[in-house]
Structures are given as C-alpha cells and as structure tokens.
Tab-separated table of C-alpha atoms in Angstrom:
chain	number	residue	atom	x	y	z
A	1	UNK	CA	22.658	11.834	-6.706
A	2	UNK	CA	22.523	8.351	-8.457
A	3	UNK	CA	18.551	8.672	-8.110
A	4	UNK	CA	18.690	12.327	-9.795
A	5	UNK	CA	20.658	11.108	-12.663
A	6	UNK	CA	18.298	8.135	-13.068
A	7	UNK	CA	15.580	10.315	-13.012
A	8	UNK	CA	17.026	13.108	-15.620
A	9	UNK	CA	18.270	9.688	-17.920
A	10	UNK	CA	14.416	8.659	-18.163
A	11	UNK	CA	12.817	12.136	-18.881
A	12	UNK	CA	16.213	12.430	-21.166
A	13	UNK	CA	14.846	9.437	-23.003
A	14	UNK	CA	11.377	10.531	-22.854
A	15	UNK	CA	11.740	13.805	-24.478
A	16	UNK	CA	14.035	12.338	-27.143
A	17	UNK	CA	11.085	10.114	-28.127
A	18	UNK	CA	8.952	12.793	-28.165
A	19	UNK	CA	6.239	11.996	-25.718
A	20	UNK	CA	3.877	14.044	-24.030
A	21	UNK	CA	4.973	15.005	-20.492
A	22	UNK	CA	3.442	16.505	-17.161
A	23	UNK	CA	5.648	16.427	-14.154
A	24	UNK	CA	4.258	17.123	-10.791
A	25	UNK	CA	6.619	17.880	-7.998
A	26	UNK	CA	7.328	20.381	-4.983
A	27	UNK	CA	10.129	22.632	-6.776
A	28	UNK	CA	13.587	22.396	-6.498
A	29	UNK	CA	15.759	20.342	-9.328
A	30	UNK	CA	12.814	18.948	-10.724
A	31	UNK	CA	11.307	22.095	-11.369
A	32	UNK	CA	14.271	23.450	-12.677
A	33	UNK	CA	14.907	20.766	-15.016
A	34	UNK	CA	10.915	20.951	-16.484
A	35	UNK	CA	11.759	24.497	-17.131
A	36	UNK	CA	14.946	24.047	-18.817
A	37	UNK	CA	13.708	21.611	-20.806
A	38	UNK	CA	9.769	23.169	-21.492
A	39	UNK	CA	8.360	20.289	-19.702
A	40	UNK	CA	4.547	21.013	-18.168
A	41	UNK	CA	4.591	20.351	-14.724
A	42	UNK	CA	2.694	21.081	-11.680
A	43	UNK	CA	3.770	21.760	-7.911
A	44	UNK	CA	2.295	19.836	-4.787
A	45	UNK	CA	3.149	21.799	-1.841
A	46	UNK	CA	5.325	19.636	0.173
A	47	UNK	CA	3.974	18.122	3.370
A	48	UNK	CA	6.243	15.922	4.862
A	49	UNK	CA	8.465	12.668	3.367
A	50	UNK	CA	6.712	11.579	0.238
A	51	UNK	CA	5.321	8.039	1.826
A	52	UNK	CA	3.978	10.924	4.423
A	53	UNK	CA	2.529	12.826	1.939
A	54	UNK	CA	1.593	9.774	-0.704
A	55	UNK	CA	-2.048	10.032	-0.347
A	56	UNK	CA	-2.014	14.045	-1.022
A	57	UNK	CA	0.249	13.435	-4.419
A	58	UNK	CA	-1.995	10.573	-5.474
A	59	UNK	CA	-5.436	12.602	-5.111
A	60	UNK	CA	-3.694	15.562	-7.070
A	61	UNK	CA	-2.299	13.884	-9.883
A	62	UNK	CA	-5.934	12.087	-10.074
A	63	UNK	CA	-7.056	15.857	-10.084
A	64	UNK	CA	-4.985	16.771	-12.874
A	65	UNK	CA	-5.146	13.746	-14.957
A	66	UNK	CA	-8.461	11.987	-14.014
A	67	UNK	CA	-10.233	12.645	-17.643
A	68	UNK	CA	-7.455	10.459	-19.735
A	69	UNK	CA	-7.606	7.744	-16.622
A	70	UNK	CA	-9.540	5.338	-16.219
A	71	UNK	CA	-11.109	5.887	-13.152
A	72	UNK	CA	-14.644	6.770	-12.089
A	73	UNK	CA	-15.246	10.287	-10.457
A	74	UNK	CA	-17.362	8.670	-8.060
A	75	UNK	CA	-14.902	5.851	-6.907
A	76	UNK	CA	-12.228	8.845	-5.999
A	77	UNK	CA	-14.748	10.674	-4.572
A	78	UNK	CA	-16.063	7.150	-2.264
A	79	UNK	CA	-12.516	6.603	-1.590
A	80	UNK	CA	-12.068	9.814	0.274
A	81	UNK	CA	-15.303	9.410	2.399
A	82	UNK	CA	-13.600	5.975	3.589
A	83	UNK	CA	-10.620	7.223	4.000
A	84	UNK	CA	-12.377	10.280	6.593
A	85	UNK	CA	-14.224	7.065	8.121
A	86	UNK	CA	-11.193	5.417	8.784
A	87	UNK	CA	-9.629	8.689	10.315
A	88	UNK	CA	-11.957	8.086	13.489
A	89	UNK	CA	-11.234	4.211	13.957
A	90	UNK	CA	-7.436	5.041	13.832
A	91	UNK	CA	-6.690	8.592	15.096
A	92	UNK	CA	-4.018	9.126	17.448
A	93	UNK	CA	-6.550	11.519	19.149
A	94	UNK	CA	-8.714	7.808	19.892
A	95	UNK	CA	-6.199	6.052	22.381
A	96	UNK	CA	-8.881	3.142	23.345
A	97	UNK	CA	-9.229	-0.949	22.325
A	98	UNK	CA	-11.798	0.712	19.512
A	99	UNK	CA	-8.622	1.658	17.587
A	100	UNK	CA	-7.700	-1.671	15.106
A	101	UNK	CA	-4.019	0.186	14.793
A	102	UNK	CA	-3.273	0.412	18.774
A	103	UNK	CA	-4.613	-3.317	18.984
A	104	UNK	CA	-2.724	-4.475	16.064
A	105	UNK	CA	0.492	-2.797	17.603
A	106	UNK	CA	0.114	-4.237	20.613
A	107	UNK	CA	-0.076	-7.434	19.517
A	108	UNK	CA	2.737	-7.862	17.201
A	109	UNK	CA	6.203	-8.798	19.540
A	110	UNK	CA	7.740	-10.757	17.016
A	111	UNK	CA	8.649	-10.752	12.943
A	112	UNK	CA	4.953	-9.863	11.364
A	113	UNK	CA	4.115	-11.480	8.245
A	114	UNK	CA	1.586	-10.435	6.190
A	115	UNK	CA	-0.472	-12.401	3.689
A	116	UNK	CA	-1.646	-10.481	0.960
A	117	UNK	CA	-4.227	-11.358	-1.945
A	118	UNK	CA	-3.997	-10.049	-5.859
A	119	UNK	CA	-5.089	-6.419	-5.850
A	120	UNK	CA	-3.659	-5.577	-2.153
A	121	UNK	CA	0.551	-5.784	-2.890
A	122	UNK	CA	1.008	-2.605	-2.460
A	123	UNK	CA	-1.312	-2.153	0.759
A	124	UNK	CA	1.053	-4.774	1.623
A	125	UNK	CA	4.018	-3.506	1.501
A	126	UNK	CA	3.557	-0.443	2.614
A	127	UNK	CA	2.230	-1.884	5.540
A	128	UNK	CA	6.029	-3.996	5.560
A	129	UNK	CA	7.878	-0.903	4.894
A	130	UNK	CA	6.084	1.291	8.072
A	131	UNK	CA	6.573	-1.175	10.234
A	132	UNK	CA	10.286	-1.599	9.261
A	133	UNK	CA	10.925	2.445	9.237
A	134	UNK	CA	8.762	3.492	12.409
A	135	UNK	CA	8.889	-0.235	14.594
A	136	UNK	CA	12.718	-0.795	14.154
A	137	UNK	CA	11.746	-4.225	12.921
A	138	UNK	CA	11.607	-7.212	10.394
A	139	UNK	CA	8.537	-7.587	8.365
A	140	UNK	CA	7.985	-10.114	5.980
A	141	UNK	CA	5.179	-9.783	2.462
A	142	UNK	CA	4.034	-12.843	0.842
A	143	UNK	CA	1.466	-13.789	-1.631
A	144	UNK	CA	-0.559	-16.068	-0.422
A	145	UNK	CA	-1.110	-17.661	-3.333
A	146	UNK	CA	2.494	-18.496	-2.962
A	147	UNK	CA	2.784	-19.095	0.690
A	148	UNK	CA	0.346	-21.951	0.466
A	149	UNK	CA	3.062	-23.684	-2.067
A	150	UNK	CA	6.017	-23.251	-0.455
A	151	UNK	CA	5.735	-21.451	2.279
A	152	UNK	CA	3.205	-23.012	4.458
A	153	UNK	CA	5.963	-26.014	4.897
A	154	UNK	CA	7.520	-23.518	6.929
A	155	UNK	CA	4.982	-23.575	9.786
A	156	UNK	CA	5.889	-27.092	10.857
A	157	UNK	CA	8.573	-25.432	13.217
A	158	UNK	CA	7.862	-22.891	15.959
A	159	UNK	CA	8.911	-19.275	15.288
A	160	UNK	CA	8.563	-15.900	16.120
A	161	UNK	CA	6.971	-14.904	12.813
A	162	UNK	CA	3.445	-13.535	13.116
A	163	UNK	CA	0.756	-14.105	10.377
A	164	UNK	CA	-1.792	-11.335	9.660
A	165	UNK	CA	-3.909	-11.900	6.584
A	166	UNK	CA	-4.560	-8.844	4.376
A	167	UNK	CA	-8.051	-9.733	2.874
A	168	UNK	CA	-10.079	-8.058	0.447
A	169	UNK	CA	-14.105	-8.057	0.916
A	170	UNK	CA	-14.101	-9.331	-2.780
A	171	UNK	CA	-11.235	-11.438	-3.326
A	172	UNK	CA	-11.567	-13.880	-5.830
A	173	UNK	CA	-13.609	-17.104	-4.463
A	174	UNK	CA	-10.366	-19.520	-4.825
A	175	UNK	CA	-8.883	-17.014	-3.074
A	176	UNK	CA	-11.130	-16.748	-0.172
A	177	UNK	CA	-10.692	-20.943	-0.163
A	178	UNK	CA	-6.648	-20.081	0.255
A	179	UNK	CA	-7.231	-18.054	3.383
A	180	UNK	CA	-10.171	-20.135	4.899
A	181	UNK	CA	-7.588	-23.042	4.394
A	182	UNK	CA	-4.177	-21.296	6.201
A	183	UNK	CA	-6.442	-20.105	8.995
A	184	UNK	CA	-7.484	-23.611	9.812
A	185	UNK	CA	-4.229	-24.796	9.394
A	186	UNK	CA	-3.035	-21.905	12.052
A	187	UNK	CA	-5.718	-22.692	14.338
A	188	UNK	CA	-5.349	-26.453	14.285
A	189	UNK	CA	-1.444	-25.711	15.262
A	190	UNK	CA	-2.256	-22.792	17.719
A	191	UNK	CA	-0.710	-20.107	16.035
A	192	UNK	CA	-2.281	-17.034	16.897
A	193	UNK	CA	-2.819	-14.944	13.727
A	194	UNK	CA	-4.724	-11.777	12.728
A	195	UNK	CA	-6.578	-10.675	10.039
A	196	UNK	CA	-7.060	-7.413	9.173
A	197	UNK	CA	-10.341	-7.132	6.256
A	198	UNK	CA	-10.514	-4.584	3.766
A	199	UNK	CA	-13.614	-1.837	3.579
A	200	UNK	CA	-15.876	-2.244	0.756
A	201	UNK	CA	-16.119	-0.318	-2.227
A	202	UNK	CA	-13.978	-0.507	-5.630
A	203	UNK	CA	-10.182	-0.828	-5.202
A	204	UNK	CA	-8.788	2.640	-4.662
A	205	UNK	CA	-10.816	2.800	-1.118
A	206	UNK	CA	-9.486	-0.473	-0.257
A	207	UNK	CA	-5.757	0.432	-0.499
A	208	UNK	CA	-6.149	3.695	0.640
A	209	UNK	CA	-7.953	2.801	3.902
C-alpha cells in the first residue's frame, strides 16, 4: 500500500506539471489509474515476479520508446543474440562443468562478494539480490574502485567472504590496473577468488548476459 501511494504521489506530481506520460504495466490498479486519469499506457503480459520478467519489460519498453532513446537498433538487436548465446552456456537443461552458473554455485560456501567496475552496478547487484532471494544467503557489492581504498585493509584477516570480480571486456585501463592489482594481492595471500568476464559488445549485452 505505502508503494501504491508513492507511486500515485509521483504520477500525481507528474500530471500536475504537465508532462508527457506513457505507462506500461500488466493491468490491475495501474491500469485503472492511467484510465482515470487519460494517461497512455501499454500492457506487458505478466510472466512471473517482475525481476523474473525484467528482461521481457526492458525489451518492450525499448520497443515502444526506442526512437526518442538513445540507443542503436543494432545494439538491442546484438544484445538479444548474446543473450540466446548465453541461454546454452547456462540452461538448466545443460547440467555439466560447461555451465559457468553450476560451477560458480558450487563454489561459493561462504559470504560472496562481488567486485564490480563503472558500467556493471546494476549487473552487480542483481547478481547480490538473486543470490540473497534464491541461496538464503549474505552477499556483499562493492566498487572496486572503492574496495581498493578501504576495503582491501580488510583482507589482512581470514574470513569467509568470497571475492568474484565482475569485469567488463572494456573497462577503463586504470581500471583493468585495479583488478590486475587485487588479484595479485589475493593470490599472494591464497585467497581463492573468481572472476566472472563480461561478453563483448556495447553495454546493454554486457548487463543483460
């Protein structure tokens, strides 16, 4: 309820300053509200819970609203082939050590934390949030811009924590230097670590895959 009114506050707001609206939703109170209040809006069928379903509301809205954004045809189009690609590495229907997601689950027995670079927050924190939701456990996101400031000093202790570095194929070259420098400094204390690379191509592919 506090999320509705939050929600109806905003578009309150919104319409009050007069701004062009398009709502896109899967019917009830929304839907209700747009036509109460004359507000253009378009339905997404409903799939499942919308983290579930995020990929199917983003590619729709970029349907609807692609010619005022600025995004290239080509790199939605690119971003779906990957995203098909990555469907074989990481189907549930491929049960063998050729799936990165079985190996990576596997692996983790402790409190993950993932290293993430500018550009790949969100792929980072979704990441956080799934395995907090689905795993029953803590997760830790960091920048690690950040984590080689403050916290790398907390490495000089043992602990459960797990590292995985979230890297872009692109990252920006001091970047790169920050994670070639925190995975000597995990090797050189044996901490065992993953890293987990991003797929080429422009920056929708790599969060979506």
């Amino acid at each position: 309820m506090v999320k509705e009114n939050i929600v109806t506050i905003f578009l309150d707001g919104l319409i009050h300053e007069n701004c062009k609206i398009i709502a896109f939703c899967s019917g009830g109170k929304m839907e209700q509200y747009c036509i109460d209040n004359e507000i253009n809006f378009r339905i997404i069928n409903s799939i499942h819970s919308p983290r579930v379903s995020f990929v199917t509301y983003v590619y729709s809205i970029l349907n609807i609203l692609h010619s005022i954004l600025p995004i290239n045809e080509n790199d939605i189009l690119s971003s779906i082939d990957s995203l098909f690609e990555m469907h074989k590495q990481i189907s549930s229907s491929n049960l063998t050590d050729s799936n990165p997601a079985i190996n990576l689950a596997n692996w983790i027995n402790g409190i993950p934390l993932i290293y993430f670079p500018h550009g790949l927050q969100s792929a980072a924190i979704r990441l956080k949030s799934a395995l907090q939701e689905n795993s029953k456990i803590h997760a830790i996101a960091e920048d690690i811009i950040e984590a080689c400031h403050n916290g790398i000093v907390a490495w000089e202790t043992s602990s459960v924590v797990q590292p995985i570095l979230l890297r872009g194929t692109d990252d920006y070259i001091k970047t790169k230097e920050r994670f070639s420098i925190i995975e000597q400094f995990f090797t050189e204390k044996n901490i065992d670590f993953k890293i987990i690379n991003s797929v080429e191509g422009n920056i929708l592919t790599k969060i979506f895959s």
